[in-house]
Short mmCIF file of C-alpha atoms in Angstrom, two decimals:
data_model
loop_
_atom_site.label_atom_id
_atom_site.label_comp_id
_atom_site.label_asym_id
_atom_site.label_seq_id
_atom_site.Cartn_x
_atom_site.Cartn_y
_atom_site.Cartn_z
CA MET A 14 -6.12 50.04 -2.89
CA ALA A 15 -5.60 46.31 -2.42
CA THR A 16 -5.67 44.89 1.08
CA ILE A 17 -4.55 41.59 2.52
CA LYS A 18 -5.96 39.45 5.34
CA PHE A 19 -4.58 36.18 6.68
CA MET A 20 -7.01 33.58 8.00
CA LEU A 21 -7.57 29.97 8.96
CA GLN A 22 -10.31 27.68 7.74
CA SER A 23 -9.61 24.83 10.11
CA GLU A 24 -9.41 24.20 13.85
CA ARG A 25 -6.79 21.48 13.47
CA GLU A 26 -3.33 21.35 15.01
CA ASN A 27 -1.86 21.62 11.54
CA ALA A 28 -4.11 24.24 9.94
CA PRO A 29 -3.03 25.87 6.67
CA ILE A 30 -2.87 29.70 6.68
CA TYR A 31 -4.74 31.39 3.83
CA LEU A 32 -4.10 34.79 2.25
CA ARG A 33 -7.12 36.72 0.97
CA LEU A 34 -6.45 39.59 -1.36
CA SER A 35 -9.22 42.20 -1.65
CA VAL A 36 -8.87 44.02 -4.97
CA GLY A 37 -12.35 45.38 -5.38
CA LYS A 38 -15.98 44.43 -5.14
CA GLY A 39 -16.41 40.78 -6.15
CA ASN A 40 -12.67 40.24 -6.59
CA THR A 41 -11.27 38.74 -3.41
CA PRO A 42 -9.11 35.71 -4.41
CA LYS A 43 -7.84 33.50 -1.63
CA ARG A 44 -5.00 30.94 -1.64
CA LYS A 45 -2.87 28.96 0.78
CA THR A 46 0.33 30.66 1.94
CA ARG A 47 2.28 27.33 2.30
CA GLU A 48 2.49 28.06 6.03
CA PHE A 49 0.82 26.08 8.81
CA ILE A 50 -0.04 26.66 12.44
CA ASN A 51 -1.83 25.09 15.40
CA ALA A 52 -5.22 26.82 15.32
CA LYS A 53 -4.95 27.46 19.08
CA ALA A 54 -1.89 29.63 18.43
CA TRP A 55 -3.74 31.92 15.96
CA SER A 56 -5.24 35.28 16.82
CA LYS A 57 -8.45 35.82 14.90
CA ALA A 58 -8.65 39.43 16.07
CA LYS A 59 -5.19 40.33 14.76
CA GLY A 60 -5.17 38.01 11.77
CA TYR A 61 -1.68 36.85 12.72
CA PRO A 62 -0.03 34.22 14.94
CA ASN A 63 0.21 34.93 18.65
CA ASP A 64 3.79 36.14 18.92
CA LYS A 65 4.51 35.20 22.49
CA ASP A 66 7.23 32.73 21.54
CA ALA A 67 10.03 32.53 18.94
CA ASP A 68 8.07 30.30 16.55
CA GLY A 69 5.12 32.66 16.52
CA LYS A 70 7.32 35.71 15.97
CA ASN A 71 9.22 34.02 13.10
CA LEU A 72 5.98 32.89 11.42
CA LYS A 73 4.46 36.36 11.75
CA SER A 74 7.61 37.86 10.20
CA ARG A 75 7.37 35.51 7.24
CA LEU A 76 3.70 36.40 6.72
CA LEU A 77 4.53 40.12 6.80
CA ASP A 78 7.26 39.56 4.19
CA LEU A 79 4.75 37.64 2.04
CA GLU A 80 2.23 40.45 2.45
CA ALA A 81 4.77 43.04 1.26
CA HIS A 82 5.74 40.81 -1.69
CA VAL A 83 2.11 40.29 -2.84
CA LEU A 84 1.26 44.02 -2.55
CA LYS A 85 4.37 45.04 -4.54
CA GLN A 86 3.63 42.44 -7.24
CA PHE A 87 0.04 43.64 -7.36
CA THR A 88 1.13 47.24 -7.88
CA ASP A 89 3.51 46.23 -10.72
CA ASP A 90 1.12 43.88 -12.48
CA ASP A 91 -1.98 46.06 -12.06
CA LYS A 92 -0.16 48.87 -13.87
CA LYS A 93 0.54 46.45 -16.73
CA GLY A 94 -3.16 45.62 -16.95
CA LEU A 95 -2.64 41.97 -15.97
CA LYS A 96 -5.65 40.02 -14.72
CA ILE A 97 -5.59 39.79 -10.94
CA ASP A 98 -7.33 36.57 -9.88
CA GLY A 99 -6.80 33.35 -7.98
CA ASP A 100 -4.31 31.99 -10.49
CA TRP A 101 -2.31 35.20 -10.30
CA LEU A 102 -2.29 35.05 -6.51
CA GLU A 103 -1.20 31.37 -6.55
CA LYS A 104 1.74 32.16 -8.83
CA THR A 105 2.69 35.20 -6.79
CA ILE A 106 2.82 33.18 -3.57
CA ASP A 107 4.83 30.48 -5.39
CA LYS A 108 7.23 33.12 -6.60
CA PHE A 109 7.71 34.45 -3.02
CA HIS A 110 8.74 30.99 -1.81
CA ASP A 111 10.96 30.00 -4.69
CA ARG A 112 11.80 33.29 -6.39
CA ILE A 113 11.43 31.33 -9.64
CA GLU A 114 8.47 30.10 -11.66
CA PRO A 115 7.74 26.43 -10.99
CA THR A 116 9.07 24.10 -13.67
CA ASN A 117 7.23 21.03 -14.88
CA LEU A 118 9.00 18.71 -12.40
CA ASP A 119 7.91 20.95 -9.50
CA TYR A 120 4.44 19.41 -9.92
CA ILE A 121 3.77 16.13 -8.20
CA VAL A 122 2.07 14.31 -11.14
CA ALA A 123 4.82 15.32 -13.57
CA TYR A 124 7.50 14.32 -11.08
CA GLY A 125 5.71 11.03 -10.43
CA GLU A 126 5.79 10.30 -14.16
CA HIS A 127 9.44 11.19 -14.26
CA TYR A 128 10.12 8.87 -11.28
CA VAL A 129 8.41 5.95 -12.99
CA LYS A 130 10.45 6.49 -16.19
CA ARG A 131 13.67 6.40 -14.16
CA LEU A 132 12.80 3.21 -12.22
CA PRO A 133 14.49 0.86 -14.79
CA TYR A 134 17.77 2.73 -14.23
CA SER A 135 17.60 3.00 -10.42
CA ILE A 136 20.24 1.22 -8.28
CA SER A 137 19.11 -0.34 -4.99
CA ALA A 138 21.07 -0.18 -1.74
CA LYS A 139 22.27 -3.74 -2.52
CA GLY A 140 23.59 -2.69 -5.90
CA LYS A 141 20.76 -4.14 -8.02
CA LYS A 142 19.82 -2.24 -11.19
CA GLY A 143 16.18 -1.61 -11.99
CA VAL A 144 12.95 -2.92 -10.42
CA ASN A 145 10.47 -5.61 -11.25
CA ALA A 146 7.37 -5.02 -13.37
CA SER A 147 5.02 -5.08 -10.36
CA THR A 148 6.87 -2.11 -8.81
CA VAL A 149 6.44 -0.08 -12.01
CA THR A 150 2.76 -0.97 -12.02
CA LYS A 151 2.39 0.18 -8.41
CA TYR A 152 3.93 3.58 -9.03
CA ASN A 153 1.96 4.08 -12.23
CA THR A 154 -1.14 3.41 -10.11
CA ILE A 155 -0.02 6.06 -7.58
CA VAL A 156 0.45 8.63 -10.34
CA GLU A 157 -3.08 7.91 -11.59
CA LYS A 158 -4.50 8.30 -8.07
CA LEU A 159 -2.69 11.63 -7.69
CA ARG A 160 -4.04 12.74 -11.07
CA GLY A 161 -7.54 11.75 -9.95
CA TYR A 162 -7.12 13.66 -6.70
CA GLU A 163 -6.06 16.78 -8.62
CA SER A 164 -9.13 16.51 -10.80
CA HIS A 165 -11.28 16.06 -7.71
CA SER A 166 -9.76 19.02 -5.83
CA GLY A 167 -9.75 21.25 -8.93
CA ARG A 168 -6.11 22.30 -9.05
CA PRO A 169 -2.66 20.92 -9.82
CA LEU A 170 -0.38 20.15 -6.89
CA LEU A 171 3.27 21.14 -6.51
CA VAL A 172 5.63 18.65 -4.92
CA ARG A 173 5.94 20.97 -1.92
CA ASP A 174 2.17 20.78 -1.45
CA ILE A 175 2.61 17.19 -0.24
CA ASN A 176 2.34 17.88 3.47
CA LEU A 177 0.35 16.64 6.45
CA ALA A 178 -2.80 18.50 5.35
CA PHE A 179 -2.53 16.86 1.90
CA ARG A 180 -2.07 13.45 3.59
CA ASP A 181 -5.37 13.78 5.43
CA ASN A 182 -7.23 15.02 2.38
CA PHE A 183 -5.74 12.44 0.03
CA LEU A 184 -6.54 9.65 2.46
CA GLU A 185 -10.15 10.84 2.67
CA TYR A 186 -10.31 10.96 -1.14
CA LEU A 187 -8.95 7.42 -1.51
CA GLU A 188 -11.38 5.95 1.04
CA THR A 189 -14.57 7.86 0.14
CA VAL A 190 -14.22 8.58 -3.58
CA GLU A 191 -12.01 5.70 -4.79
CA ASN A 192 -13.48 3.28 -2.19
CA ILE A 193 -10.02 1.94 -1.44
CA SER A 194 -9.36 -0.15 1.66
CA ASP A 195 -7.53 1.25 4.67
CA ASN A 196 -4.48 -0.93 4.14
CA THR A 197 -4.17 -0.13 0.43
CA ALA A 198 -4.62 3.59 1.11
CA GLY A 199 -1.98 3.41 3.85
CA ARG A 200 0.49 1.81 1.42
CA TYR A 201 -0.31 4.45 -1.19
CA LEU A 202 0.76 7.16 1.25
CA GLY A 203 4.11 5.44 1.59
CA PHE A 204 4.57 5.37 -2.20
CA VAL A 205 3.77 9.09 -2.41
CA LYS A 206 6.37 9.84 0.26
CA THR A 207 8.98 7.81 -1.64
CA ILE A 208 8.36 9.94 -4.75
CA VAL A 209 8.66 13.19 -2.77
CA LEU A 210 11.86 12.08 -0.99
CA HIS A 211 13.34 11.21 -4.44
CA ALA A 212 12.37 14.73 -5.62
CA ARG A 213 14.12 16.25 -2.58
CA LYS A 214 17.34 14.36 -3.42
CA ASN A 215 17.14 15.92 -6.88
CA GLY A 216 16.86 19.51 -5.65
CA ILE A 217 13.05 19.94 -5.83
CA ASN A 218 11.61 22.10 -3.08
CA VAL A 219 9.50 19.97 -0.71
CA SER A 220 7.55 20.62 2.47
CA PRO A 221 9.53 20.21 5.72
CA GLN A 222 6.59 18.16 6.95
CA ILE A 223 7.47 15.29 4.59
CA ASP A 224 9.65 13.72 7.29
CA ASP A 225 6.54 13.37 9.47
CA PHE A 226 4.46 12.03 6.60
CA ARG A 227 3.62 8.47 7.65
CA ALA A 228 2.18 5.47 5.89
CA PHE A 229 0.22 2.94 7.95
CA THR A 230 -1.13 -0.59 7.96
CA ILE A 231 -4.16 -2.06 9.70
CA LYS A 232 -3.91 -5.76 10.35
CA ALA A 233 -6.71 -7.53 8.54
CA PRO A 234 -8.13 -10.87 9.71
CA ILE A 235 -6.11 -13.72 8.22
CA VAL A 236 -8.16 -16.12 6.09
CA THR A 237 -6.80 -19.56 5.19
CA LEU A 238 -8.04 -22.91 3.89
CA THR A 239 -7.97 -25.79 6.39
CA PRO A 240 -6.80 -29.25 5.33
CA ASP A 241 -10.43 -30.42 5.39
CA GLU A 242 -11.47 -27.54 3.05
CA ILE A 243 -8.67 -28.45 0.66
CA GLU A 244 -10.09 -31.97 0.60
CA GLN A 245 -13.54 -30.48 -0.22
CA LEU A 246 -11.99 -28.66 -3.16
CA LYS A 247 -10.35 -31.88 -4.41
CA ALA A 248 -13.62 -33.79 -4.13
CA THR A 249 -15.71 -31.24 -6.06
CA GLU A 250 -16.36 -31.87 -9.74
CA TYR A 251 -16.09 -28.86 -12.05
CA LYS A 252 -17.43 -29.31 -15.58
CA ASP A 253 -16.22 -25.86 -16.65
CA GLU A 254 -12.54 -26.14 -17.72
CA LYS A 255 -11.58 -22.75 -16.34
CA LEU A 256 -13.06 -23.58 -12.93
CA ASP A 257 -11.31 -26.93 -12.96
CA ALA A 258 -8.00 -25.23 -13.79
CA ALA A 259 -8.55 -22.59 -11.08
CA ARG A 260 -9.29 -25.33 -8.52
CA ASP A 261 -6.07 -27.16 -9.49
CA TRP A 262 -4.00 -23.96 -9.19
CA LEU A 263 -5.58 -23.24 -5.80
CA VAL A 264 -4.86 -26.73 -4.38
CA MET A 265 -1.32 -26.59 -5.74
CA SER A 266 -0.76 -23.14 -4.19
CA CYS A 267 -1.54 -24.57 -0.75
CA PHE A 268 1.55 -26.82 -1.16
CA LEU A 269 3.78 -24.50 -3.21
CA GLY A 270 3.50 -21.40 -0.96
CA GLN A 271 4.01 -18.77 -3.68
CA ARG A 272 2.35 -15.48 -4.60
CA ALA A 273 -0.05 -15.57 -7.55
CA SER A 274 2.49 -13.62 -9.66
CA ASP A 275 4.92 -16.51 -9.29
CA LEU A 276 2.44 -19.37 -9.09
CA LEU A 277 0.71 -18.64 -12.40
CA ARG A 278 3.93 -18.51 -14.41
CA MET A 279 5.08 -21.98 -13.27
CA ASN A 280 5.68 -24.49 -16.02
CA GLU A 281 7.31 -27.87 -16.45
CA LYS A 282 10.60 -26.31 -17.52
CA MET A 283 10.99 -25.00 -13.93
CA ILE A 284 11.08 -28.57 -12.55
CA GLU A 285 14.56 -29.77 -11.64
CA LYS A 286 15.91 -32.99 -10.06
CA HIS A 287 18.35 -32.85 -7.16
CA GLY A 288 19.36 -35.68 -4.85
CA GLY A 289 16.71 -37.95 -6.27
CA HIS A 290 13.91 -35.43 -5.61
CA ARG A 291 12.05 -33.03 -7.86
CA PHE A 292 11.78 -29.31 -7.19
CA VAL A 293 10.11 -26.26 -8.73
CA VAL A 294 12.94 -23.69 -9.00
CA LEU A 295 12.08 -20.08 -9.68
CA THR A 296 13.13 -16.53 -8.87
CA GLN A 297 10.37 -14.67 -7.04
CA GLN A 298 9.33 -11.50 -8.88
CA LYS A 299 8.74 -9.44 -5.72
CA THR A 300 11.87 -10.32 -3.76
CA GLY A 301 14.31 -11.45 -6.45
CA LYS A 302 15.04 -14.53 -4.34
CA THR A 303 15.54 -17.94 -5.93
CA VAL A 304 13.48 -20.59 -4.13
CA GLN A 305 13.59 -24.38 -4.53
CA ILE A 306 10.19 -25.88 -3.68
CA PRO A 307 9.98 -29.66 -3.21
CA ILE A 308 7.10 -31.09 -5.19
CA HIS A 309 4.51 -32.27 -2.65
CA TYR A 310 2.55 -35.41 -3.54
CA GLU A 311 -0.62 -33.31 -3.84
CA VAL A 312 1.09 -31.21 -6.49
CA ASP A 313 2.42 -34.35 -8.19
CA ASP A 314 -1.14 -35.75 -8.36
CA ILE A 315 -2.28 -32.71 -10.34
CA LEU A 316 0.75 -32.82 -12.61
CA ARG A 317 0.04 -36.46 -13.39
CA LYS A 318 -3.62 -35.64 -14.01
CA ARG A 319 -2.47 -33.05 -16.57
CA HIS A 320 0.25 -35.29 -18.20
CA GLY A 321 3.15 -33.57 -16.45
CA LYS A 322 2.02 -30.04 -17.16
CA PHE A 323 0.75 -27.27 -14.90
CA PRO A 324 -2.85 -26.15 -15.37
CA PRO A 325 -3.50 -23.65 -18.21
CA VAL A 326 -3.57 -19.91 -17.46
CA PHE A 327 -6.53 -17.64 -18.06
CA ALA A 328 -4.96 -14.79 -20.03
CA LYS A 329 -1.61 -13.96 -21.71
CA ASN A 330 -1.24 -10.68 -19.87
CA PRO A 331 0.07 -11.42 -16.28
CA SER A 332 -2.08 -8.74 -14.69
CA SER A 333 -5.27 -9.93 -16.44
CA ASN A 334 -4.36 -13.51 -15.66
CA SER A 335 -4.14 -12.81 -11.89
CA ALA A 336 -7.39 -10.82 -11.96
CA LEU A 337 -9.34 -13.59 -13.73
CA TYR A 338 -7.86 -16.23 -11.41
CA ASP A 339 -8.89 -14.13 -8.40
CA ARG A 340 -12.51 -13.92 -9.63
CA LEU A 341 -12.73 -17.61 -10.50
CA LEU A 342 -11.58 -18.67 -7.04
CA LYS A 343 -14.77 -17.38 -5.36
CA ASP A 344 -16.91 -19.56 -7.71
CA VAL A 345 -14.59 -22.48 -7.16
CA CYS A 346 -14.93 -22.25 -3.36
CA ALA A 347 -18.63 -21.50 -3.42
CA MET A 348 -19.24 -24.67 -5.45
CA ALA A 349 -17.13 -26.66 -2.97
CA LYS A 350 -19.37 -25.31 -0.17
CA ILE A 351 -16.56 -23.61 1.64
CA ASP A 352 -19.11 -21.41 3.41
CA GLU A 353 -18.22 -21.35 7.10
CA MET A 354 -18.93 -17.86 8.50
CA THR A 355 -15.50 -16.23 8.78
CA GLU A 356 -14.23 -12.84 9.84
CA GLY A 357 -12.61 -10.89 7.06
CA ASN A 358 -12.38 -7.60 5.15
CA LEU A 359 -14.71 -7.05 2.22
CA THR A 360 -16.71 -4.43 0.39
CA ASP A 361 -20.13 -5.25 1.80
CA PRO A 362 -22.51 -6.14 -1.07
CA GLN A 363 -25.36 -4.24 0.65
CA THR A 364 -23.70 -1.16 2.13
CA LYS A 365 -20.97 -0.91 -0.57
CA LYS A 366 -18.55 0.04 2.26
CA TYR A 367 -15.24 -1.70 2.82
CA GLY A 368 -14.62 -3.08 6.29
CA THR A 369 -14.45 -6.04 8.63
CA GLY A 370 -17.38 -8.39 9.00
CA ASN A 371 -18.45 -12.03 9.04
CA TYR A 372 -19.07 -13.63 5.67
CA PRO A 373 -19.23 -17.12 4.11
CA LYS A 374 -15.54 -17.95 3.61
CA TRP A 375 -15.81 -18.34 -0.17
CA MET A 376 -16.57 -14.60 -0.39
CA LEU A 377 -13.24 -13.79 1.30
CA VAL A 378 -11.09 -16.05 -0.91
CA SER A 379 -8.48 -14.36 -3.05
CA SER A 380 -5.37 -15.51 -4.90
CA HIS A 381 -3.24 -14.97 -1.79
CA ILE A 382 -5.07 -17.59 0.27
CA GLY A 383 -2.97 -20.49 -1.01
CA ARG A 384 0.31 -18.95 0.13
CA ARG A 385 -1.13 -18.14 3.59
CA SER A 386 -2.64 -21.60 3.86
CA PHE A 387 0.72 -23.21 3.11
CA ALA A 388 2.51 -21.20 5.76
CA THR A 389 -0.23 -21.63 8.40
CA ASN A 390 -1.03 -25.32 7.86
CA PHE A 391 2.57 -26.53 7.79
CA TYR A 392 3.62 -24.28 10.72
CA ALA A 393 0.99 -26.00 12.82
CA GLN A 394 2.82 -29.35 12.38
CA ARG A 395 5.88 -29.70 14.60
CA GLU A 396 7.89 -31.76 12.14
CA TYR A 397 8.27 -28.69 9.86
CA PRO A 398 10.82 -26.26 11.33
CA THR A 399 10.09 -22.62 10.54
CA PRO A 400 13.38 -22.13 8.52
CA LEU A 401 12.29 -24.91 6.14
CA LEU A 402 8.99 -23.18 5.51
CA MET A 403 10.74 -19.83 5.09
CA SER A 404 12.99 -21.32 2.40
CA VAL A 405 9.85 -21.85 0.36
CA THR A 406 7.94 -18.64 1.12
CA GLY A 407 11.04 -16.46 0.79
CA HIS A 408 10.46 -14.52 4.05
CA ALA A 409 13.74 -12.89 5.14
CA THR A 410 13.25 -13.28 8.90
CA GLU A 411 11.35 -15.54 11.24
CA THR A 412 9.66 -12.45 12.70
CA MET A 413 8.26 -11.55 9.26
CA PHE A 414 7.08 -15.14 8.71
CA LEU A 415 5.32 -15.38 12.07
CA GLU A 416 3.66 -11.98 11.59
CA TYR A 417 2.53 -13.14 8.16
CA ILE A 418 0.62 -16.11 9.66
CA GLY A 419 -0.66 -14.02 12.58
CA LYS A 420 1.18 -15.67 15.47
CA LYS A 421 1.24 -13.84 18.80
CA PRO A 422 3.60 -14.24 21.80
CA MET A 423 0.91 -16.19 23.73
CA ASP A 424 0.73 -18.70 20.84
CA TYR A 425 4.40 -19.56 21.38
CA ALA A 426 3.95 -19.75 25.17
CA ILE A 427 1.04 -22.18 24.81
CA GLN A 428 3.01 -24.28 22.30
CA LEU A 429 5.93 -24.52 24.72
CA ALA A 430 3.58 -25.37 27.59
CA GLU A 431 2.02 -28.19 25.60
CA ILE A 432 5.45 -29.62 24.73
CA TRP A 433 6.52 -29.56 28.37
CA ALA A 434 3.18 -31.07 29.48
CA GLU A 435 3.67 -33.97 27.03
CA LYS A 436 7.27 -34.53 28.14
CA SER A 437 6.35 -34.41 31.83
CA LYS A 438 4.28 -37.61 31.44
CA SER A 439 7.42 -39.68 30.88
CA ALA A 440 9.87 -37.58 32.92
CA PRO A 441 11.41 -38.77 36.25
CA PRO A 442 9.60 -37.46 39.40
CA LEU A 443 12.15 -34.66 40.02
CA LEU A 444 11.80 -33.31 36.45
CA ARG A 445 7.97 -33.57 36.66
CA ALA A 446 8.14 -31.37 39.78
CA LEU A 447 10.31 -28.80 37.95
CA THR A 448 7.89 -28.58 35.00
CA ALA A 449 4.73 -28.54 37.11
#
């Protein structure tokens, strides 16, 4: 005679409820029921929720229905001589919830692959067809991370398994097994949710908890190159051609303000003349915006040095090109003695753990530093209005731009106070009194 017991294995507010089926000695498979409860609302003595309120009564009723379903299925399948084990119990619980066997697209990895294949045919809210190559790469990465998590956990996941408990476990896996930074892991959660919401629109059964499934970001210290450090780069001699090219790209990026994906595909064909001035004109891969970037004299110096051409790239494949550039930059900055101790996020060489610490600045340099340096250095100069800088960086709003360079409300207040203090020196006595 088979018996069933419901139990918890967690003291969390969102604890999954397990069903254990006792068939005989040594055969007691246990699987999640797809139901969750605050552990404080569970009665260990009864093996059911406390039924003092409507939620508890409804949950208990569902568990009793599941119990009856499993016992009936056991009776039928045991007579047929079918093997009763954990896989059987998993499928039986699935059958109770769906009343149909899961199809391939009911599984998160399979649906993720399907989602990636459909990206070129997607239509955005603004009516744009398809996505850029970097978006496809991001979602392919997510599918690989989900596949790795399944391998780590030892079982395939259905789309409806993507719930709050999964979020916690997946986040732990990303940070401890994959050694992925907090910010990247937080973004990955958002990509997973996007896939699940797409599945829901297409009739796939998903967890009701998906609406509370949140991504997150942790603000990392902002690292930029100062004008003096840019001069150090310019003054350093690099005998290696690749290092020399990487230095030139880095210096140019501090005056072009573009992401590495756009910077490293610049060529002389993108240079246009308008109103007697030369511009680099390109469409940003990430945003789809066309930007016109005036050629700064520092950029012009490098173009003249290279006979009107941009520096050579490091690989034909864009992804490999960016990765090689990223690695070369650390050597470039180390040789230029850009070594001021700076707060930043890094995988510590000794502890192998990712986190915030103080390191020589060259260790914190990445391909994004040029774009941040452009925005930060020019914003600090009053003669460059923020909208002009945004026209180069492609930020949609001033709020986004200011957040990008790490400006806080007090920064604006101090800037205004300094302007008023300067003006008060030449103001009439009455106005000086008003601004004092």
